[in-house]
Amino acid sequence: MAQPQTLPSTTAPQIAPSVAPGPPPPPPPPPPQAPDDPVDAPFQNGAVPPVNSRPKVSDYIDPVRSLILSAIDYYSCSVLTVDAFPSDAKQEDLVRRAWIDACAHSDHPVRYRLSDRMKRLIGKRKSNARGDASDLIRPQTGSTYKFRDGTTLSNERYNVALYVKLTDKGAFHHKGIDDATGKLTGFAQHPYISQALRHAFFRDPRNGIGFRFPDAFNPIRTETVALVLTIIRFHIEEWATGKHVPGHFKEVEYAGTYRDIIKDLKKWSRSREDVWENIRYKWYKRAYRAGGGTLTQASDVRVPDEVMEEAQAELDGRTGLTDSEGEDGDHEELGNGGSLNDGE
């Protein structure tokens, strides 16, 4: 029997009601920050200084201030020992290294990111480092080279003649000048160099930068010698008119002199770099001691071979387990054989 056909439904299909689109889902939270990731250095009281304002150490919270001051000290040391007149690129590198050193020697648990503002704050101190060294050397320069008080015309003439003599062919840093022939002897060996190093960097153990960073000055680096000679040359220039007229140790005027002196020192010492290193080490020791430092002599703590052989033979006969091998008899044996301090 035939089945009845099912007619198609005439009912309209059901359509889901339209829903207005909602706000997009929030972005996923950032991944947790690792403890060693640097963070932006907070400003004092959360007050962000204007972008073009002059950077100051006091802009930042205390821990950051301490790090900046430490970085300035490291950077100043680099100016005095690595490059007194760094290019922009070299300054960027020296500032970055100073910040790394300051953070590495800090016990503060948070690492702060070195911002451009902080770089400017640290880098601008290069003129302070050079100027401070100049100010510490200046009081001795005039009397060392026997300039006279320029209150009389004859003294002025004497000073002008002395100025010309000292600045000719780098005579001021030589050990001797033959007045009859003009021959110079003792290149870069004037006794004042050692004294100037002491006054600039080793004035006393508390304030001398050479005491805070002895490794950077032991031995005195060629760049440091060049800076000191440049400063002395600048001080002699202050007598050019016959009277002492203090000036400003400007980069634009003396960076070239500094570079030229470095070239001369390296050319002169090229054939005997070992002797030049010994001279610079001698200057370091002399300045360190004159400033109040004490150099300890390294002693050989290794045991001679014949003593070691006897000690090994003695050890071979021991088990280390019995009291008779212990400390009870050690002092008696040492006493019977004589004190290690006998004769002292």
mmCIF file of C-alpha atoms in Angstrom, residues 71-216:
data_model
loop_
_atom_site.group_PDB
_atom_site.id
_atom_site.type_symbol
_atom_site.label_atom_id
_atom_site.label_comp_id
_atom_site.label_asym_id
_atom_site.label_seq_id
_atom_site.Cartn_x
_atom_site.Cartn_y
_atom_site.Cartn_z
ATOM 1 C CA ALA A 71 78.419 56.048 37.973
ATOM 2 C CA ILE A 72 79.745 59.619 37.833
ATOM 3 C CA ASP A 73 82.738 58.489 39.884
ATOM 4 C CA TYR A 74 83.407 55.575 37.526
ATOM 5 C CA TYR A 75 82.961 57.816 34.494
ATOM 6 C CA SER A 76 85.289 60.478 35.920
ATOM 7 C CA CYS A 77 87.915 57.788 36.420
ATOM 8 C CA SER A 78 87.583 56.810 32.744
ATOM 9 C CA VAL A 79 87.971 60.437 31.671
ATOM 10 C CA LEU A 80 91.209 60.651 33.660
ATOM 11 C CA THR A 81 92.641 57.300 32.562
ATOM 12 C CA VAL A 82 91.083 56.279 29.233
ATOM 13 C CA ASP A 83 90.128 59.377 27.229
ATOM 14 C CA ALA A 84 90.071 62.904 28.625
ATOM 15 C CA PHE A 85 88.299 64.325 25.578
ATOM 16 C CA PRO A 86 86.021 61.524 24.314
ATOM 17 C CA SER A 87 84.003 61.747 21.129
ATOM 18 C CA ASP A 88 80.229 61.474 21.400
ATOM 19 C CA ALA A 89 80.362 57.774 20.567
ATOM 20 C CA LYS A 90 83.195 57.137 23.026
ATOM 21 C CA GLN A 91 81.404 59.096 25.723
ATOM 22 C CA GLU A 92 78.275 57.000 25.191
ATOM 23 C CA ASP A 93 80.325 53.851 25.689
ATOM 24 C CA LEU A 94 82.144 55.162 28.770
ATOM 25 C CA VAL A 95 78.888 56.278 30.389
ATOM 26 C CA ARG A 96 77.279 52.914 29.710
ATOM 27 C CA ARG A 97 80.257 51.082 31.209
ATOM 28 C CA ALA A 98 80.221 53.381 34.238
ATOM 29 C CA TRP A 99 76.544 52.612 34.822
ATOM 30 C CA ILE A 100 77.159 48.873 34.544
ATOM 31 C CA ASP A 101 80.022 49.102 37.047
ATOM 32 C CA ALA A 102 77.954 51.194 39.453
ATOM 33 C CA CYS A 103 75.066 48.719 39.348
ATOM 34 C CA ALA A 104 77.399 45.733 39.690
ATOM 35 C CA HIS A 105 78.889 47.145 42.883
ATOM 36 C CA SER A 106 75.543 48.148 44.390
ATOM 37 C CA ASP A 107 73.627 45.985 46.841
ATOM 38 C CA HIS A 108 70.301 47.519 45.775
ATOM 39 C CA PRO A 109 68.010 44.671 44.606
ATOM 40 C CA VAL A 110 66.381 46.592 41.738
ATOM 41 C CA ARG A 111 68.126 47.169 38.434
ATOM 42 C CA TYR A 112 67.343 50.487 36.802
ATOM 43 C CA ARG A 113 67.447 51.267 33.112
ATOM 44 C CA LEU A 114 69.955 53.896 31.968
ATOM 45 C CA SER A 115 67.850 56.565 30.270
ATOM 46 C CA ASP A 116 69.020 59.242 27.850
ATOM 47 C CA ARG A 117 68.431 61.832 30.550
ATOM 48 C CA MET A 118 70.685 59.941 32.949
ATOM 49 C CA LYS A 119 73.338 59.566 30.229
ATOM 50 C CA ARG A 120 73.430 63.342 29.798
ATOM 51 C CA LEU A 121 73.631 63.804 33.546
ATOM 52 C CA ILE A 122 76.632 61.486 33.866
ATOM 53 C CA GLY A 123 78.399 62.461 30.642
ATOM 54 C CA LYS A 124 78.441 66.183 31.295
ATOM 55 C CA ARG A 125 80.733 65.635 34.288
ATOM 56 C CA LYS A 126 83.795 65.126 32.074
ATOM 57 C CA SER A 127 84.666 68.824 32.273
ATOM 58 C CA ASN A 128 84.404 68.630 36.075
ATOM 59 C CA ALA A 129 86.861 65.721 36.169
ATOM 60 C CA ARG A 130 89.397 67.574 34.032
ATOM 61 C CA GLY A 131 88.844 70.878 35.824
ATOM 62 C CA ASP A 132 89.259 69.345 39.266
ATOM 63 C CA ALA A 133 92.591 67.806 38.240
ATOM 64 C CA SER A 134 93.720 71.149 36.841
ATOM 65 C CA ASP A 135 92.742 73.029 40.006
ATOM 66 C CA LEU A 136 94.693 70.590 42.180
ATOM 67 C CA ILE A 137 97.852 70.919 40.076
ATOM 68 C CA ARG A 138 97.817 74.681 39.392
ATOM 69 C CA PRO A 139 99.032 75.989 42.799
ATOM 70 C CA GLN A 140 102.427 74.298 42.366
ATOM 71 C CA THR A 141 103.101 74.976 38.680
ATOM 72 C CA GLY A 142 104.277 78.573 38.848
ATOM 73 C CA SER A 143 106.781 78.028 41.647
ATOM 74 C CA THR A 144 108.029 74.746 40.156
ATOM 75 C CA TYR A 145 109.053 76.461 36.919
ATOM 76 C CA LYS A 146 110.252 79.563 38.799
ATOM 77 C CA PHE A 147 107.875 82.122 37.366
ATOM 78 C CA ARG A 148 108.085 85.435 39.193
ATOM 79 C CA ASP A 149 105.468 87.769 40.561
ATOM 80 C CA GLY A 150 104.538 89.886 37.560
ATOM 81 C CA THR A 151 104.278 93.181 39.440
ATOM 82 C CA THR A 152 107.322 94.752 37.819
ATOM 83 C CA LEU A 153 108.245 95.218 34.188
ATOM 84 C CA SER A 154 111.482 93.270 34.577
ATOM 85 C CA ASN A 155 109.626 90.316 36.088
ATOM 86 C CA GLU A 156 107.093 90.396 33.279
ATOM 87 C CA ARG A 157 109.877 90.248 30.706
ATOM 88 C CA TYR A 158 111.518 87.403 32.589
ATOM 89 C CA ASN A 159 108.235 85.466 32.681
ATOM 90 C CA VAL A 160 107.594 85.959 28.974
ATOM 91 C CA ALA A 161 111.092 84.690 28.136
ATOM 92 C CA LEU A 162 110.633 81.710 30.459
ATOM 93 C CA TYR A 163 107.266 80.959 28.897
ATOM 94 C CA VAL A 164 108.804 80.914 25.416
ATOM 95 C CA LYS A 165 111.640 78.687 26.586
ATOM 96 C CA LEU A 166 109.363 76.149 28.277
ATOM 97 C CA THR A 167 106.862 75.868 25.457
ATOM 98 C CA ASP A 168 109.476 75.448 22.721
ATOM 99 C CA LYS A 169 109.703 71.825 21.537
ATOM 100 C CA GLY A 170 107.960 70.537 24.648
ATOM 101 C CA ALA A 171 110.830 71.634 26.870
ATOM 102 C CA PHE A 172 108.577 71.908 29.941
ATOM 103 C CA HIS A 173 108.291 68.146 30.399
ATOM 104 C CA HIS A 174 111.989 67.355 29.823
ATOM 105 C CA LYS A 175 114.321 66.697 32.720
ATOM 106 C CA GLY A 176 117.028 69.058 31.529
ATOM 107 C CA ILE A 177 117.649 71.972 29.155
ATOM 108 C CA ASP A 178 121.151 73.023 28.148
ATOM 109 C CA ASP A 179 120.975 76.815 28.153
ATOM 110 C CA ALA A 180 124.071 77.082 25.939
ATOM 111 C CA THR A 181 122.976 74.684 23.213
ATOM 112 C CA GLY A 182 119.250 74.387 23.839
ATOM 113 C CA LYS A 183 119.583 70.600 23.863
ATOM 114 C CA LEU A 184 116.794 68.780 25.711
ATOM 115 C CA THR A 185 117.357 65.640 27.763
ATOM 116 C CA GLY A 186 115.063 63.347 29.731
ATOM 117 C CA PHE A 187 111.941 63.262 27.568
ATOM 118 C CA ALA A 188 108.814 63.261 29.788
ATOM 119 C CA GLN A 189 111.034 62.941 32.865
ATOM 120 C CA HIS A 190 110.625 66.294 34.589
ATOM 121 C CA PRO A 191 110.317 65.672 38.363
ATOM 122 C CA TYR A 192 107.165 67.762 38.465
ATOM 123 C CA ILE A 193 105.246 65.081 36.551
ATOM 124 C CA SER A 194 105.381 62.736 39.524
ATOM 125 C CA GLN A 195 104.377 65.531 41.883
ATOM 126 C CA ALA A 196 101.478 66.601 39.672
ATOM 127 C CA LEU A 197 100.192 63.019 39.544
ATOM 128 C CA ARG A 198 100.196 62.918 43.311
ATOM 129 C CA HIS A 199 98.397 66.275 43.711
ATOM 130 C CA ALA A 200 95.753 65.442 41.096
ATOM 131 C CA PHE A 201 94.915 61.848 41.962
ATOM 132 C CA PHE A 202 96.498 60.863 45.292
ATOM 133 C CA ARG A 203 96.092 63.906 47.532
ATOM 134 C CA ASP A 204 94.918 61.687 50.435
ATOM 135 C CA PRO A 205 93.392 58.217 50.857
ATOM 136 C CA ARG A 206 89.918 59.611 51.509
ATOM 137 C CA ASN A 207 89.575 62.016 48.582
ATOM 138 C CA GLY A 208 92.088 60.868 45.975
ATOM 139 C CA ILE A 209 90.454 59.115 43.043
ATOM 140 C CA GLY A 210 93.633 57.066 42.616
ATOM 141 C CA PHE A 211 92.955 55.453 45.994
ATOM 142 C CA ARG A 212 89.358 54.633 45.058
ATOM 143 C CA PHE A 213 90.335 53.081 41.723
ATOM 144 C CA PRO A 214 93.915 51.827 42.181
ATOM 145 C CA ASP A 215 93.697 49.348 39.311
ATOM 146 C CA ALA A 216 93.021 52.190 36.877
#
